[in-house]
XYZ file of C-alpha atoms in Angstrom:
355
model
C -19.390 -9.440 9.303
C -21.627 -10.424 12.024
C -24.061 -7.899 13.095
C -24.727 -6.981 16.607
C -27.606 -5.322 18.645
C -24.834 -2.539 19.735
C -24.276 -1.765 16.059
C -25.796 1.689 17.119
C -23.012 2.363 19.713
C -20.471 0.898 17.502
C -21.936 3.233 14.647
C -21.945 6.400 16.829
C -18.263 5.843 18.201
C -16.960 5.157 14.990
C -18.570 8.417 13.516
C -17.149 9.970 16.743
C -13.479 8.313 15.394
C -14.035 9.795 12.100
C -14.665 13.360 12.813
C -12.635 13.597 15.946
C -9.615 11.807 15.619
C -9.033 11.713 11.708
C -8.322 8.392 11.533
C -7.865 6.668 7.902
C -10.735 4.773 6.420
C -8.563 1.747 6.922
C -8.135 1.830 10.890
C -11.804 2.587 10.779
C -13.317 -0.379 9.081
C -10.716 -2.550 11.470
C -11.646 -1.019 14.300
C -15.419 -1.882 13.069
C -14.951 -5.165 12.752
C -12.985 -5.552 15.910
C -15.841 -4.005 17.872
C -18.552 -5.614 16.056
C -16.202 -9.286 16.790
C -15.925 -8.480 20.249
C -19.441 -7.354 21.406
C -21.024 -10.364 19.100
C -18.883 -12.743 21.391
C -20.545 -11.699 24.758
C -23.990 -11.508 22.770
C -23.645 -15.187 22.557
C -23.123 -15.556 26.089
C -26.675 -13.863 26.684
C -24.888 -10.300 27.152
C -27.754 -7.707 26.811
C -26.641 -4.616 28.070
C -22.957 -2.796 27.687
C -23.720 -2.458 31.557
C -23.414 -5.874 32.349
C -19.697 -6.377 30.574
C -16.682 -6.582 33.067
C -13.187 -6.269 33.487
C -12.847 -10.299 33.445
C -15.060 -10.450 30.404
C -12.467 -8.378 28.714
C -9.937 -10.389 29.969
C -11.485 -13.581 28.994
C -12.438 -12.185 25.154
C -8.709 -11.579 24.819
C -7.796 -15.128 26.057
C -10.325 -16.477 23.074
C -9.161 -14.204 20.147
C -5.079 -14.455 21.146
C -5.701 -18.067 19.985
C -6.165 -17.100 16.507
C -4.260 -14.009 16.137
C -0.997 -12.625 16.576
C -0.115 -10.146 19.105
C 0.293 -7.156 16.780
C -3.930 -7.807 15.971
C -4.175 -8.397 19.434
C -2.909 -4.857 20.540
C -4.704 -3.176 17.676
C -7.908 -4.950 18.908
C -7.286 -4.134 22.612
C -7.135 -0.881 21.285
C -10.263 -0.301 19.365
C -12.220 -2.076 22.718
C -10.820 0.425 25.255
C -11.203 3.246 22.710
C -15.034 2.195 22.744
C -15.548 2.032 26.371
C -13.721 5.343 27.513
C -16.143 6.713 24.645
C -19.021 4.928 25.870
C -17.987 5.487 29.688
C -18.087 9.866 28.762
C -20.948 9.779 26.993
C -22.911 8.186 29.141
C -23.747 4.903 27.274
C -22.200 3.022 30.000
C -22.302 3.740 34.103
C -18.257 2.514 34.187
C -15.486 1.640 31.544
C -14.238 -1.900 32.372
C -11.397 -1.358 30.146
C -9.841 1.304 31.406
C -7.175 -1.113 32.570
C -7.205 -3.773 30.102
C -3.723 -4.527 29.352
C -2.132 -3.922 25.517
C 0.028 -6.919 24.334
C 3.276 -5.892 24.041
C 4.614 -6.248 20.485
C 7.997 -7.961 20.240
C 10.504 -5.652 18.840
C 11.246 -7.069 15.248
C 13.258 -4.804 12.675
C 11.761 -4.798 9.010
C 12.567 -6.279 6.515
C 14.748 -4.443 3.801
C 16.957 -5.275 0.312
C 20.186 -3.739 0.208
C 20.924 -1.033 -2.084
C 22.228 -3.454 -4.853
C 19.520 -5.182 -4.823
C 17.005 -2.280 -4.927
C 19.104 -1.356 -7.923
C 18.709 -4.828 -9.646
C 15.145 -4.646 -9.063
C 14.870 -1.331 -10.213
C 16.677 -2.166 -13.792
C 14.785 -5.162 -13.993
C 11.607 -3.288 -14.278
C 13.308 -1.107 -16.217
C 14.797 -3.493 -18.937
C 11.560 -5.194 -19.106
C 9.650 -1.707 -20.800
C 12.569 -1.843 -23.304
C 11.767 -5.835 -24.024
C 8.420 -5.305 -24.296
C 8.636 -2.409 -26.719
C 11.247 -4.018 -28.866
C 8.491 -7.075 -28.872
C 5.579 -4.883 -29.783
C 7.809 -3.214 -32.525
C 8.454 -6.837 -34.659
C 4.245 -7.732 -34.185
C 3.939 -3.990 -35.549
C 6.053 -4.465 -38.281
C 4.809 -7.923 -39.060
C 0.974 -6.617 -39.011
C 2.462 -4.477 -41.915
C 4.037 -6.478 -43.620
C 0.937 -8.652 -43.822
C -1.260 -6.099 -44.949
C 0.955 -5.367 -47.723
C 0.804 -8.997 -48.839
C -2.423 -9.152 -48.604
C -2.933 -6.194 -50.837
C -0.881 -7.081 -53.802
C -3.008 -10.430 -54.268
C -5.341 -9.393 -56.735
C -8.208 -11.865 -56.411
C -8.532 -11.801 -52.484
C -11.950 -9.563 -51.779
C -11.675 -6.574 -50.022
C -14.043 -8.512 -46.936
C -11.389 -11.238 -46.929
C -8.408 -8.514 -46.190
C -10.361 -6.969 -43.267
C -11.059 -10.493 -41.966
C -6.581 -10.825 -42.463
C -6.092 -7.600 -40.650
C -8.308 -7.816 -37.457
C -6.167 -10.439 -35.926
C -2.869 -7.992 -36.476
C -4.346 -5.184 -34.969
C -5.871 -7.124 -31.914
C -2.079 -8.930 -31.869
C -1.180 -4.915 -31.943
C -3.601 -3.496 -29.296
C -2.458 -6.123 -26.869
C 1.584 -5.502 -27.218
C 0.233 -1.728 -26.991
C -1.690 -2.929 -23.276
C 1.737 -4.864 -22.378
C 4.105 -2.285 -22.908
C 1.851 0.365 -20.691
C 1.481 -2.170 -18.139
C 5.068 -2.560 -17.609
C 5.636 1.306 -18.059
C 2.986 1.380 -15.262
C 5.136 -1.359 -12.754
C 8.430 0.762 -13.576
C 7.254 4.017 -12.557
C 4.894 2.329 -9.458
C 8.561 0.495 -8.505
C 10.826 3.752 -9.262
C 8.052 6.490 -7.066
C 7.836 3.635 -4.522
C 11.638 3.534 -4.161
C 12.228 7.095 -4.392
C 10.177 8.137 -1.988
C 8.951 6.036 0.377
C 5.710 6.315 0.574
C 2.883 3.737 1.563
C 0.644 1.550 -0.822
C -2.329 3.277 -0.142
C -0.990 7.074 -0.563
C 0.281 5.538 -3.854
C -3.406 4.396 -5.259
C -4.690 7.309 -4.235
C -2.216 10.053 -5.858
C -3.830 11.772 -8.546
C -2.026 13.348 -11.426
C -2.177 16.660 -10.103
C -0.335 15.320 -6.872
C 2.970 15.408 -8.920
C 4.958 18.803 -9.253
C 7.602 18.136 -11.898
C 9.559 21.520 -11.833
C 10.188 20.968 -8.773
C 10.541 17.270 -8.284
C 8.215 16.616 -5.243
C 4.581 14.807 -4.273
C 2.067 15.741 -2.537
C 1.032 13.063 -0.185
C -1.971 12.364 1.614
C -1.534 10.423 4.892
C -2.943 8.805 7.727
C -5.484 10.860 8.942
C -5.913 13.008 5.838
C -2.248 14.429 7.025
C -0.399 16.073 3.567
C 3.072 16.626 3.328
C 5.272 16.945 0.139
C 7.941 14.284 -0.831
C 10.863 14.666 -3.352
C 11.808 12.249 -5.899
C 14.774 11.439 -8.251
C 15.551 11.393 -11.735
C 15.153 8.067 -12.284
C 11.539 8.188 -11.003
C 10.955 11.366 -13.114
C 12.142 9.827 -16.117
C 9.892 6.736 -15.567
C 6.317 8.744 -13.827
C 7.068 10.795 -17.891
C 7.162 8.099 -19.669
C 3.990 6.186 -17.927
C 2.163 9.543 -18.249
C 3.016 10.441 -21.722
C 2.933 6.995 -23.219
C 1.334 3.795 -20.908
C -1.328 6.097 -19.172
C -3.299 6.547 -22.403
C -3.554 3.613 -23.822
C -4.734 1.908 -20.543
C -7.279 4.848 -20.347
C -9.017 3.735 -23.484
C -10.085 0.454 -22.392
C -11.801 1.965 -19.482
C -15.579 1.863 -19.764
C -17.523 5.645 -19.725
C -18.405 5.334 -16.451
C -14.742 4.199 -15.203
C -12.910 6.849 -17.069
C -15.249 9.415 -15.753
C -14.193 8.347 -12.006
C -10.253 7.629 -12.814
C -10.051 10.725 -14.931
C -7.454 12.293 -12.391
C -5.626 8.992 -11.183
C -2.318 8.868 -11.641
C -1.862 5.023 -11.708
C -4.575 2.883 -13.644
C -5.644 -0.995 -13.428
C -5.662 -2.932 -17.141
C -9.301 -1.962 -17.364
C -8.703 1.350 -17.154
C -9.625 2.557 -13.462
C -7.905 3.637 -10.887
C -5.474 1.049 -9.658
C -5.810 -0.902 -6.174
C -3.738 -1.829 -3.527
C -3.816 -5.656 -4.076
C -2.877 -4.764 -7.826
C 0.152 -2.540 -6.670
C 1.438 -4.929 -4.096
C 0.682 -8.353 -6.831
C 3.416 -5.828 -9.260
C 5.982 -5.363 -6.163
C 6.168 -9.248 -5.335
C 6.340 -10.173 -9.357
C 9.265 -7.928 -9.968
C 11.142 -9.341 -6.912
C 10.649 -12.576 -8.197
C 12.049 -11.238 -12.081
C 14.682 -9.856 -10.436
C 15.961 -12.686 -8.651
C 16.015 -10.466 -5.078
C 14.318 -11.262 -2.122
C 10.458 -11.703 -2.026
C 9.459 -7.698 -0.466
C 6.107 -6.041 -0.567
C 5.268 -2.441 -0.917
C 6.204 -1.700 3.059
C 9.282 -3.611 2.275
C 10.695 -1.547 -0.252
C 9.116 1.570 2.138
C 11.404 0.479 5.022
C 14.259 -0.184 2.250
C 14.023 3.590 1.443
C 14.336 5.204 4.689
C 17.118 2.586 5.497
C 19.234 3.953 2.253
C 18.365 7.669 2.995
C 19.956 7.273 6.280
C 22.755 5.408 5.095
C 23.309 8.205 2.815
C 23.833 10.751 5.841
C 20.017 11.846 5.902
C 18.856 13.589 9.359
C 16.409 11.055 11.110
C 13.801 14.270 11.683
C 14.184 14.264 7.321
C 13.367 11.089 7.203
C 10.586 11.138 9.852
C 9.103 13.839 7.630
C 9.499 12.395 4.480
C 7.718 8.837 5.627
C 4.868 10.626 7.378
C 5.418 9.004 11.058
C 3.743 11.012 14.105
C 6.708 9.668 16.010
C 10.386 10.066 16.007
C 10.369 6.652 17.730
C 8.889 4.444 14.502
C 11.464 5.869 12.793
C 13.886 5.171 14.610
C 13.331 1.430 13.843
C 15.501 2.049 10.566
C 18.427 2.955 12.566
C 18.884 -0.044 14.236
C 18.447 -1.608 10.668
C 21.720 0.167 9.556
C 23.774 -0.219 12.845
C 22.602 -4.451 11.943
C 24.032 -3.819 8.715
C 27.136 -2.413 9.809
C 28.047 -5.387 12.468
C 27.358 -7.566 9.739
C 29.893 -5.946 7.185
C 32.273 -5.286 10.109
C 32.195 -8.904 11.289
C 32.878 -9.835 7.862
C 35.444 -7.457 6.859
C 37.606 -6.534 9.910
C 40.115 -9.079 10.801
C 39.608 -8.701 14.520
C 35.905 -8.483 14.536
């Protein structure tokens, strides 16, 4: 990122974001960069002073960037820049605010993407057939690395040296089927919490252990904005967040470094070296088991919208599902209505003999 000689200002208004507004750490950094983008543009054109930046300059720094970016990074740009000038305008950084009527893009109206409840199912026993698989596997190489070591032990003239040397192969052969299975115990229960609740990528990487209340089925979720709110879960997801915890969990802890464990020690989900998982990981395990499961290709938001498009098929009340998703507006989620009234012309036209 190119740096700026209004890095102070953009510093101070993002602090100002940050303790103010609550937004996530997320919005922030884009909102950064966005700034920092902007104000290095009229740098180059010998800009020196906030002062000296107009309403046309505005105009003509969205005409450069809408070149390169769609319309949805447009709006959240547009955004951050009048954000920055009403702050700079009322605290007295800047004598006017040029973009106090800078236009937004408007944001064609497109309805998300979702599987249908089939195929969240196939996708769903996919993952889950593949923990069975890969347990049955890990059971033969355990039962062969036996099997070995009791051959190797009846032949009298073999050194005890040599018989280590015979063994260390089965029991890395053993340690990685152990890794495998956990793994995939680990993608089931990601898939299964993802499913069953709804929530977003990043409140999933962050949940710690302590976020999960089994007796009572539910989450608690942390949010845009630091915003909490519990979320219930099924059986299914139960069933696989148990097994991950009492079985996959611990053996992917114990590749993890001193230093790692010591900072992942309350994560609930954990990367093959043992710390706390990311978001590129989690979305890399959504897009795999689409593609194992023969559905279409979804990411984490995918299966997100997928979820509140099944709860209100199911009869849910679209303030319930507002809740349960985390949205400060009725009106996002509202979005999944029009997914299910979509759904039902298209089963209509194909199953009503006058449609």
């Amino acid at each position: 990122m190119s740096s700026t000689q209004f890095d102070g200002d953009i510093d101070s208004f993002v602090s100002y974001l940050k303790s103010n507004r609550g937004l996530s750490a997320n919005t922030l950094k884009a909102y950064r960069a966005d700034l920092t983008a902007c104000l290095h543009l009229f740098e180059l054109r010998g800009v020196t002073d906030l002062n000296e930046i107009t309403l046309d300059d505005l105009r003509s720094w969205m005409a450069v960037e809408s070149r390169d970016h769609a319309r949805s990074s447009m709006a959240r740009k547009t955004v951050a820049v009048r954000g920055f000038f009403a702050w700079a305008y009322e605290h007295g950084v800047t004598n006017t605010d040029p973009a106090a009527t800078l236009m937004t893009p408007s944001i064609p109206s497109t309805l998300p993407a979702v599987l249908t409840e089939s195929q969240a199912e196939q996708l769903l026993d996919v993952a889950e057939q593949a923990v069975a698989t890969n347990q049955y596997k890990g059971d033969g190489g355990a039962a062969a690395a036996s099997g070995s070591g009791k051959a190797a032990g009846k032949t009298a003239d073999k050194s005890a040296d040599t018989v280590n040397r015979s063994e260390a192969p089965a029991r890395a052969d053993k340690r990685d089927n152990a890794r495998v299975v956990a793994e995939s115990q680990r993608n089931a229960a990601i898939l299964e919490l993802l499913y069953a609740t709804g929530i977003r990528v990043a409140e999933l990487v962050s949940m710690d252990i302590a976020d999960i209340d089994f007796s009572n089925r539910t989450i608690k979720v942390t949010g845009k904005g630091n915003k909490q709110r519990v979320v219930p879960f099924g059986l299914p997801a139960q069933r696989a967040l148990e097994t991950w915890l009492e079985q996959g969990r611990p053996v992917l802890a114990r590749t993890a470094t001193d230093a790692v464990k010591s900072r992942a020690a309350n994560a609930l989900f954990l990367g093959a070296r043992g710390g706390r998982i990311d978001q590129r990981i989690a979305r890399d395990i959504v897009h795999r088991a689409a593609r194992e499961a023969g559905v279409p290709d979804i990411s984490p938001h995918a299966l997100r919208h997928s979820a509140a498009t099944h709860i209100l098929d199911g009869g849910a009340d679209l303030r319930e599902v507002q809740e349960m998703l985390g949205h400060s507006s009725l009106k996002t989620t509202q979005r999944y209505t029009h997914v299910s009234i979509e759904q039902l012309k298209n089963r209509y036209g194909q199953a009503f003999p006058r449609a």
